[in-house]
Amino acid sequence: MTKNFYRISLVVSATLLASLLGVKAQDATDSSTLDIPERSIVLTGDKQNADKELIAVLYSREDLHFQDPGAPRFLFLDREGKLAFGIGGYVKGQMQYDFDGAIDNEGFVTYNIPVPLDPAERNRFGADASHSTIFFKLVGKTKLGWLNVYVQTNFTGDDDNYGWDIKQAYVSLGNVTAGLARSSFVDASAQPPTIDDEGPSGATCTKTVLVRYQKKWKNGISGAISLEYPKTSYTYNSSVGEIAQRCPDFPIYLQYAWDGGQSHVRVSGLIRNLSYRNLIKEKNEWKTGWGAQLSGMWYFGGAFTFYYQGAYGQGYSQFINDLSGNDMDLLPSTTPGKMEAPKVLGVLGGLQYQINPKCFVSASYSQAHLYDRGSLGNDTYRYGQYIVANCFYNVLEDMQVGVEYLHGIRTDFSGRSGHANRIAASVQYNF
C-alpha cells in the first residue's frame, strides 16, 4: 500500500513538474492521428473556459475547520472547464515550551495533565511538523449533481518517521457522501482557531467511515442525516468484556446560515447502540448512547466572530476531544456484569477579532465534564478546562505565522487537580 502510494505520488509530481517547466512528452504515435479521449483531463486547459460555479465549489470553505487546508495552488482543468482537479496542502512546523506543569504530548490534551503536579516534569520543550498535509480534490458536474472526490493525508502515521496517515477520503455525488469524513455530529467551522492541533477540550471532533445524505434548501437552511461506523472506547473489568458493535451511529443536524455563510446556527442529535458482554450472565447486552448539541458562529461588527458549542449526552465521549480514546463511552457499573453510559458535557466559546486583512487575534475557553464514574476510583478524570489566546499574521499571501498561550486544568473526582501552561509558535506555508 505504502509503496503504491509513493509510486502514484512520484508520477503525479513528475507530471506536475513537467507541466510547470513546459516539457512535452515524446511519443512514437503520430500526433495528427491521435484523438484525446473525452474523459481525459488536459493539464493545459484554458482557465478562461472554467465554469464559475465549478470554481466556487472547488474553493468553498463551507463546513471546514480552521486547520483544514484551503484552496489548492495547483489546478488542472479539462478542455471545456467543466472538470477540475486540485492539488494543495500546507507545510506546518511548530515549537512549544511547557512551564509550571507539562503535558508529555505535542497536542495539548488536558486529560493527560498529571494529578497531582509532577515536580520532575514541570517543563518540556517540543517541536513537531507531522501535521503538514497534502490533499487531492476532483470536482465536476454530472447528471446526478456535483461530483466531489477528496483525499487528505498528513504525516502523523509514525511518530518516529513521520509516516503517511489518511485523514479523509470520500466521494460525494449530489446529496450523498460516502467514505472517511467528519461525523455529521461535528460542526467543524464552529470551532475557534488554534495552533494546537488537538483543539479545545470540550469540542466535538471525530472522523469515521459514513454514508451521509445532505440537503440544502433556500434561505440558508440545510440539514443532514448519516449512518456512521461506531468508534467506541470502553473501560472493562473482570465482569464485563468486549464484543463487536452491531449498529451504526445515527447523527442528524439542521442548520440555518446567513451573512453569505459567515454566520450560522446548528442543532445536532446523535443516537448510538453500545454493545458489550456480561461475563457474569454470559450474555450480550447493550446501552443506548445519545447526544444533543447547539453550535455555530456569528460574524458581527465587521471584524468580530463569535464561536460557540454546547453538547450534552450519555455514552458519546468518543466525540469529545478530551475524552476520545480514553475508554469513557461505557464504564463498569457498581453492579457486577453491568456497564453504564456516563453523562458528558462539552462546551466552548471563543471570540476572534480581525485587526486588518493580514492579522487577527482570538481567545477561547472550553470544558469537558464527566458526570459519572461507575465503579472507578476517586482518581478518575472529572473535568478538564482549556484556555487559549493567540495571534496569527500573514507574512505573505500563502505564509502564516502564529503565537499562542495555552493554560489547562485537570480535576479528578477526588477534588485534586493539576495544571499545565504552554507557549507555542508556528509557521505554515500553503500550496
Coordinates of C-alpha atoms in Angstrom, one line a residue:
M1 CA 0.0 0.0 0.0
T2 CA 2.7 2.5 1.0
K3 CA 4.9 1.6 -2.0
N4 CA 2.0 2.1 -4.4
F5 CA 1.2 5.4 -2.8
Y6 CA 4.8 6.6 -3.2
R7 CA 4.7 5.5 -6.9
I8 CA 1.5 7.3 -7.6
S9 CA 2.9 10.4 -5.8
L10 CA 6.0 10.2 -7.9
V11 CA 4.0 10.0 -11.1
V12 CA 1.8 13.0 -10.1
S13 CA 4.9 15.0 -9.1
A14 CA 6.7 14.3 -12.3
T15 CA 3.6 15.2 -14.4
L16 CA 3.2 18.4 -12.4
L17 CA 6.9 19.3 -12.8
A18 CA 6.8 18.7 -16.5
S19 CA 3.7 20.9 -16.9
L20 CA 5.3 23.7 -14.9
L21 CA 8.5 23.6 -17.0
G22 CA 6.7 23.2 -20.3
V23 CA 8.3 19.8 -21.0
K24 CA 6.5 17.9 -23.8
A25 CA 6.3 14.1 -23.7
Q26 CA 7.7 12.3 -26.7
D27 CA 5.5 9.6 -28.3
A28 CA 6.2 7.3 -31.3
T29 CA 2.5 7.7 -32.3
D30 CA 1.7 10.4 -34.9
S31 CA 0.0 13.2 -33.0
S32 CA -2.0 14.1 -36.0
T33 CA -4.0 10.9 -35.8
L34 CA -4.3 10.6 -32.0
D35 CA -7.7 11.6 -30.6
I36 CA -7.7 12.5 -26.9
P37 CA -10.5 10.6 -25.0
E38 CA -13.4 12.7 -23.8
R39 CA -12.8 11.7 -20.2
S40 CA -9.2 12.8 -20.2
I41 CA -8.1 15.9 -18.3
V42 CA -5.9 18.2 -20.3
L43 CA -3.3 19.8 -18.0
T44 CA -3.1 22.9 -20.2
G45 CA -6.9 23.5 -20.1
D46 CA -7.9 27.1 -20.7
K47 CA -8.8 28.8 -17.4
Q48 CA -10.9 31.3 -19.4
N49 CA -13.4 28.4 -20.1
A50 CA -13.7 27.5 -16.4
D51 CA -17.3 27.3 -15.2
K52 CA -17.6 29.9 -12.4
E53 CA -19.9 27.6 -10.4
L54 CA -17.3 24.8 -10.7
I55 CA -14.6 27.0 -9.3
A56 CA -16.9 28.2 -6.4
V57 CA -17.5 24.5 -5.4
L58 CA -13.8 23.7 -5.6
Y59 CA -12.7 26.6 -3.5
S60 CA -15.6 26.5 -1.0
R61 CA -14.6 26.5 2.7
E62 CA -18.1 25.6 3.9
D63 CA -18.0 23.2 6.9
L64 CA -14.2 23.4 7.1
H65 CA -12.2 23.6 10.3
F66 CA -9.6 26.4 10.7
Q67 CA -6.8 23.8 10.3
D68 CA -8.2 22.3 7.1
P69 CA -6.2 23.2 4.0
G70 CA -7.7 25.9 1.8
A71 CA -7.8 26.4 -1.9
P72 CA -5.4 24.3 -4.0
R73 CA -2.5 26.0 -5.5
F74 CA -2.2 23.6 -8.5
L75 CA -5.4 23.5 -10.6
F76 CA -5.9 21.3 -13.7
L77 CA -8.9 21.9 -15.9
D78 CA -10.4 19.9 -18.7
R79 CA -10.7 21.5 -22.2
E80 CA -14.2 22.8 -21.6
G81 CA -13.6 24.0 -18.0
K82 CA -16.2 21.7 -16.6
L83 CA -14.0 19.3 -14.6
A84 CA -11.3 20.5 -12.2
F85 CA -8.5 18.6 -10.3
G86 CA -6.7 20.4 -7.5
I87 CA -3.6 19.6 -5.5
G88 CA -2.8 21.5 -2.4
G89 CA -2.0 21.4 1.3
Y90 CA 0.5 23.1 3.6
V91 CA 3.8 22.6 5.4
K92 CA 3.4 23.4 9.1
G93 CA 6.1 23.4 11.7
Q94 CA 5.6 24.3 15.3
M95 CA 7.6 24.6 18.5
Q96 CA 6.3 24.7 22.1
Y97 CA 7.5 25.2 25.6
D98 CA 5.6 23.9 28.6
F99 CA 6.2 25.5 32.0
D100 CA 4.8 25.2 35.6
G101 CA 3.3 21.9 34.5
A102 CA 3.9 19.9 31.3
I103 CA 2.0 17.6 29.0
D104 CA 4.0 14.7 27.5
N105 CA 2.4 15.1 24.1
E106 CA 2.6 17.6 21.2
G107 CA -1.2 18.0 21.4
F108 CA -2.4 20.0 24.5
V109 CA -4.8 17.3 25.9
T110 CA -5.9 18.4 29.4
Y111 CA -6.9 14.8 30.2
N112 CA -3.1 14.0 30.2
I113 CA -2.2 16.6 32.8
P114 CA -0.6 14.8 35.8
V115 CA -2.6 14.9 39.0
P116 CA -1.0 16.0 41.3
L117 CA 1.6 18.1 39.6
D118 CA 4.8 16.1 39.0
P119 CA 7.8 18.1 40.2
A120 CA 10.1 16.2 37.9
E121 CA 8.1 17.1 34.8
R122 CA 7.4 20.8 35.3
N123 CA 8.9 21.9 32.0
R124 CA 9.1 20.5 28.5
F125 CA 10.4 21.7 25.1
G126 CA 8.8 20.2 22.0
A127 CA 8.7 20.6 18.2
D128 CA 6.6 18.9 15.5
A129 CA 5.9 19.0 11.8
S130 CA 3.7 15.9 11.5
H131 CA 0.5 17.8 10.8
S132 CA 1.7 19.1 7.5
T133 CA -0.8 17.9 4.9
I134 CA -1.4 17.2 1.2
F135 CA -4.8 16.8 -0.4
F136 CA -6.2 15.9 -3.8
K137 CA -9.6 17.2 -4.9
L138 CA -11.7 16.4 -8.1
V139 CA -14.8 18.4 -8.8
G140 CA -17.2 18.1 -11.7
K141 CA -20.8 18.4 -12.6
T142 CA -22.8 15.3 -13.6
K143 CA -26.4 14.5 -14.4
L144 CA -26.8 13.3 -10.8
G145 CA -25.4 16.6 -9.4
W146 CA -21.9 17.7 -8.3
L147 CA -19.2 15.1 -8.1
N148 CA -16.6 15.8 -5.4
V149 CA -13.7 13.3 -4.7
Y150 CA -11.4 14.2 -1.9
V151 CA -8.3 12.6 -0.3
Q152 CA -6.3 14.3 2.5
T153 CA -3.2 12.9 4.2
N154 CA -0.8 14.1 6.8
F155 CA 2.4 12.7 8.4
T156 CA 1.2 11.5 11.8
G157 CA 1.2 7.8 10.9
D158 CA 4.5 7.1 12.6
D159 CA 5.8 9.2 15.5
D160 CA 9.5 8.5 14.6
N161 CA 9.4 8.5 10.8
Y162 CA 6.5 10.9 10.0
G163 CA 4.6 8.2 8.2
W164 CA 1.7 8.8 5.9
D165 CA -1.8 8.9 7.5
I166 CA -5.1 9.1 5.8
K167 CA -7.2 11.9 7.4
Q168 CA -10.1 12.0 5.0
A169 CA -11.1 10.0 1.8
Y170 CA -14.6 10.3 0.5
V171 CA -16.7 10.7 -2.6
S172 CA -19.8 13.0 -2.8
L173 CA -22.3 12.7 -5.7
G174 CA -25.3 15.0 -5.5
N175 CA -26.6 14.9 -1.9
V176 CA -24.8 11.7 -0.9
T177 CA -21.4 11.4 0.6
A178 CA -19.6 8.1 1.3
G179 CA -16.2 7.4 2.8
L180 CA -13.9 8.6 5.6
A181 CA -15.0 12.0 6.7
R182 CA -16.0 14.1 9.7
S183 CA -19.0 12.9 11.6
S184 CA -22.3 14.7 10.9
F185 CA -22.5 15.4 14.6
V186 CA -19.4 17.6 14.3
D187 CA -19.7 21.3 13.5
A188 CA -16.1 21.9 12.4
S189 CA -16.5 25.6 11.3
A190 CA -17.9 26.5 14.7
Q191 CA -14.5 25.8 16.4
P192 CA -12.1 28.6 17.1
P193 CA -8.6 28.9 15.6
T194 CA -5.7 27.3 17.4
I195 CA -2.1 26.4 16.7
D196 CA -2.6 23.4 18.9
D197 CA -3.7 20.6 16.6
E198 CA -5.7 18.9 19.4
G199 CA -8.0 21.9 20.0
P200 CA -10.4 22.8 22.8
S201 CA -11.1 20.1 25.4
G202 CA -14.9 20.2 25.1
A203 CA -15.0 20.4 21.3
T204 CA -16.8 17.6 19.3
C205 CA -14.3 16.2 16.8
T206 CA -14.2 12.8 15.2
K207 CA -13.8 11.2 11.7
T208 CA -15.2 7.9 10.7
V209 CA -16.5 5.9 7.7
L210 CA -20.0 7.0 6.9
V211 CA -22.8 7.4 4.3
R212 CA -24.5 10.8 4.6
Y213 CA -27.4 12.4 2.9
Q214 CA -27.2 16.2 2.9
K215 CA -29.7 18.7 1.6
K216 CA -29.7 22.4 1.1
W217 CA -32.8 24.4 0.8
K218 CA -33.4 28.1 0.1
N219 CA -32.9 30.9 2.6
G220 CA -29.8 29.4 4.1
I221 CA -31.4 26.2 5.6
S222 CA -29.5 22.9 5.3
G223 CA -29.5 19.5 7.1
A224 CA -28.0 16.1 7.0
I225 CA -28.5 12.5 8.3
S226 CA -26.0 9.7 8.2
L227 CA -25.1 6.1 9.1
E228 CA -21.6 6.0 10.6
Y229 CA -19.2 3.4 11.7
P230 CA -19.3 3.3 15.6
K231 CA -15.9 4.2 17.1
T232 CA -16.1 3.2 20.7
S233 CA -13.8 3.1 23.7
Y234 CA -14.9 1.3 26.9
T235 CA -13.3 0.6 30.3
Y236 CA -13.6 -3.2 31.1
N237 CA -13.1 -5.3 34.2
S238 CA -13.3 -9.0 35.1
S239 CA -17.2 -9.0 34.9
V240 CA -17.6 -7.2 31.5
G241 CA -15.9 -7.9 28.2
E242 CA -15.6 -6.6 24.6
I243 CA -17.7 -7.7 21.6
A244 CA -18.2 -6.3 18.1
Q245 CA -20.5 -3.4 17.7
R246 CA -23.8 -4.3 15.9
C247 CA -25.4 -1.0 14.9
P248 CA -24.1 2.2 13.2
D249 CA -24.3 5.6 14.9
F250 CA -27.2 7.8 13.7
P251 CA -26.3 11.6 13.8
I252 CA -28.6 14.3 12.3
Y253 CA -28.5 18.1 12.1
L254 CA -30.4 21.1 10.9
Q255 CA -28.6 24.4 10.2
Y256 CA -29.5 28.0 9.3
A257 CA -26.8 30.3 7.8
W258 CA -26.8 34.0 7.0
D259 CA -24.4 36.7 6.0
G260 CA -23.3 34.7 3.0
G261 CA -22.4 31.7 5.1
Q262 CA -20.2 33.7 7.5
S263 CA -22.7 33.1 10.3
H264 CA -24.7 30.0 11.2
V265 CA -26.5 28.2 14.0
R266 CA -26.8 24.4 14.0
V267 CA -28.8 21.9 16.1
S268 CA -27.5 18.3 16.1
G269 CA -28.6 15.0 17.5
L270 CA -27.0 11.6 17.9
I271 CA -28.2 8.0 18.8
R272 CA -25.8 5.1 19.5
N273 CA -26.2 1.4 20.4
L274 CA -23.3 0.4 22.6
S275 CA -22.9 -3.4 22.9
Y276 CA -20.8 -5.3 25.5
R277 CA -20.6 -8.8 27.1
N278 CA -21.9 -9.5 30.5
L279 CA -19.5 -12.1 31.7
I280 CA -21.5 -12.9 34.9
K281 CA -24.6 -13.9 32.9
E282 CA -22.6 -14.9 29.8
K283 CA -24.9 -12.9 27.5
N284 CA -24.5 -9.9 25.2
E285 CA -26.1 -6.6 26.4
W286 CA -26.3 -3.0 25.3
K287 CA -26.7 0.5 26.4
T288 CA -28.2 3.4 24.4
G289 CA -25.9 6.4 23.9
W290 CA -27.2 9.8 22.8
G291 CA -26.0 13.4 22.3
A292 CA -27.6 16.8 21.6
Q293 CA -25.6 19.8 20.5
L294 CA -26.2 23.5 19.8
S295 CA -23.3 25.2 17.9
G296 CA -22.4 27.9 15.4
M297 CA -20.6 31.0 14.6
W298 CA -21.7 34.7 14.5
Y299 CA -19.9 37.3 12.4
F300 CA -20.7 40.8 13.7
G301 CA -19.4 44.3 13.9
G302 CA -17.4 44.0 10.7
A303 CA -14.4 42.4 12.4
F304 CA -15.6 40.1 15.2
T305 CA -16.5 36.4 15.0
F306 CA -18.0 34.5 18.0
Y307 CA -17.7 30.7 18.1
Y308 CA -19.8 28.6 20.4
Q309 CA -20.8 25.0 21.1
G310 CA -22.7 23.2 23.9
A311 CA -23.1 19.4 23.8
Y312 CA -24.6 17.0 26.3
G313 CA -25.5 13.3 26.4
Q314 CA -24.6 9.8 27.5
G315 CA -22.2 7.3 26.1
Y316 CA -20.8 9.7 23.4
S317 CA -17.4 10.6 25.0
Q318 CA -15.6 9.3 21.8
F319 CA -16.9 12.5 20.2
I320 CA -15.3 14.9 22.8
N321 CA -11.7 15.9 22.3
D322 CA -10.5 15.4 25.9
L323 CA -12.2 12.1 26.3
S324 CA -11.8 10.5 22.9
G325 CA -9.8 7.3 23.1
N326 CA -9.8 7.3 27.0
D327 CA -12.3 4.4 27.5
M328 CA -15.2 6.6 28.7
D329 CA -18.1 5.6 26.3
L330 CA -19.1 2.8 28.8
L331 CA -17.8 2.3 32.3
P332 CA -18.2 -0.7 34.6
S333 CA -21.2 -0.3 36.9
T334 CA -21.2 -1.0 40.7
T335 CA -23.4 -3.9 39.8
P336 CA -21.1 -6.8 38.5
G337 CA -21.7 -7.7 34.9
K338 CA -23.3 -4.3 34.1
M339 CA -21.9 -1.2 32.3
E340 CA -23.3 2.3 32.3
A341 CA -23.1 5.2 29.8
P342 CA -21.8 8.2 31.7
K343 CA -23.3 11.6 31.2
V344 CA -20.8 14.0 29.4
L345 CA -20.9 17.8 28.8
G346 CA -18.7 19.6 26.3
V347 CA -18.8 23.4 26.0
L348 CA -16.7 26.1 24.3
G349 CA -16.8 29.7 23.5
G350 CA -14.4 31.9 21.5
L351 CA -14.0 35.4 20.1
Q352 CA -11.9 36.4 17.1
Y353 CA -11.0 40.0 16.1
Q354 CA -9.7 40.8 12.7
I355 CA -7.2 43.6 13.2
N356 CA -6.6 44.0 9.5
P357 CA -6.7 41.8 6.4
K358 CA -3.3 40.2 7.4
C359 CA -3.7 39.8 11.2
F360 CA -6.2 38.6 13.7
V361 CA -6.3 37.6 17.4
S362 CA -8.6 35.2 19.3
A363 CA -9.3 33.9 22.7
S364 CA -11.3 30.8 23.8
Y365 CA -12.5 28.8 26.8
S366 CA -13.6 25.2 26.8
Q367 CA -14.5 22.5 29.2
A368 CA -15.2 18.7 29.0
H369 CA -17.1 17.3 32.0
L370 CA -17.7 13.7 33.0
Y371 CA -20.5 13.4 35.5
D372 CA -20.4 9.6 36.3
R373 CA -17.5 7.3 37.1
G374 CA -19.3 3.9 37.7
S375 CA -17.1 1.7 39.8
L376 CA -13.9 3.6 39.0
G377 CA -11.9 5.3 41.8
N378 CA -11.6 8.8 43.0
D379 CA -8.6 9.4 40.7
T380 CA -10.9 9.3 37.7
Y381 CA -10.9 12.3 35.5
R382 CA -13.9 14.6 36.2
Y383 CA -13.4 17.7 34.0
G384 CA -10.8 19.5 32.0
Q385 CA -10.5 23.2 31.3
Y386 CA -8.8 24.6 28.2
I387 CA -8.0 28.3 27.9
V388 CA -6.2 29.7 24.8
A389 CA -5.2 33.1 23.4
N390 CA -3.4 33.5 20.1
C391 CA -2.4 35.8 17.2
F392 CA -1.9 34.9 13.5
Y393 CA -0.2 37.1 10.9
N394 CA 0.1 36.5 7.1
V395 CA 3.7 37.4 6.2
L396 CA 2.9 36.5 2.6
E397 CA -0.4 35.7 0.9
D398 CA 0.3 31.9 1.5
M399 CA 2.5 32.1 4.5
Q400 CA 1.2 32.5 8.1
V401 CA 2.9 32.7 11.4
G402 CA 1.3 32.4 14.8
V403 CA 2.0 32.6 18.5
E404 CA -0.2 31.1 21.2
Y405 CA -0.6 30.7 25.0
L406 CA -2.4 27.7 26.5
H407 CA -3.5 27.0 30.0
G408 CA -5.0 23.7 31.0
I409 CA -6.5 22.3 34.3
R410 CA -7.5 18.7 35.0
T411 CA -9.7 18.0 38.1
D412 CA -10.4 14.4 39.3
F413 CA -13.4 13.1 41.3
S414 CA -11.3 13.3 44.4
G415 CA -11.2 17.1 44.0
R416 CA -7.4 17.1 43.4
S417 CA -6.2 19.0 40.3
G418 CA -3.2 19.6 38.1
H419 CA -2.4 22.3 35.6
A420 CA -0.1 23.0 32.7
N421 CA 1.0 26.0 30.6
R422 CA 2.3 26.2 27.1
I423 CA 3.7 28.8 24.8
A424 CA 3.6 27.7 21.1
A425 CA 4.7 29.2 17.8
S426 CA 4.0 28.1 14.3
V427 CA 5.0 28.7 10.7
Q428 CA 2.7 27.5 7.9
Y429 CA 3.0 27.8 4.1
N430 CA 0.0 26.9 2.0
F431 CA 0.4 25.5 -1.5

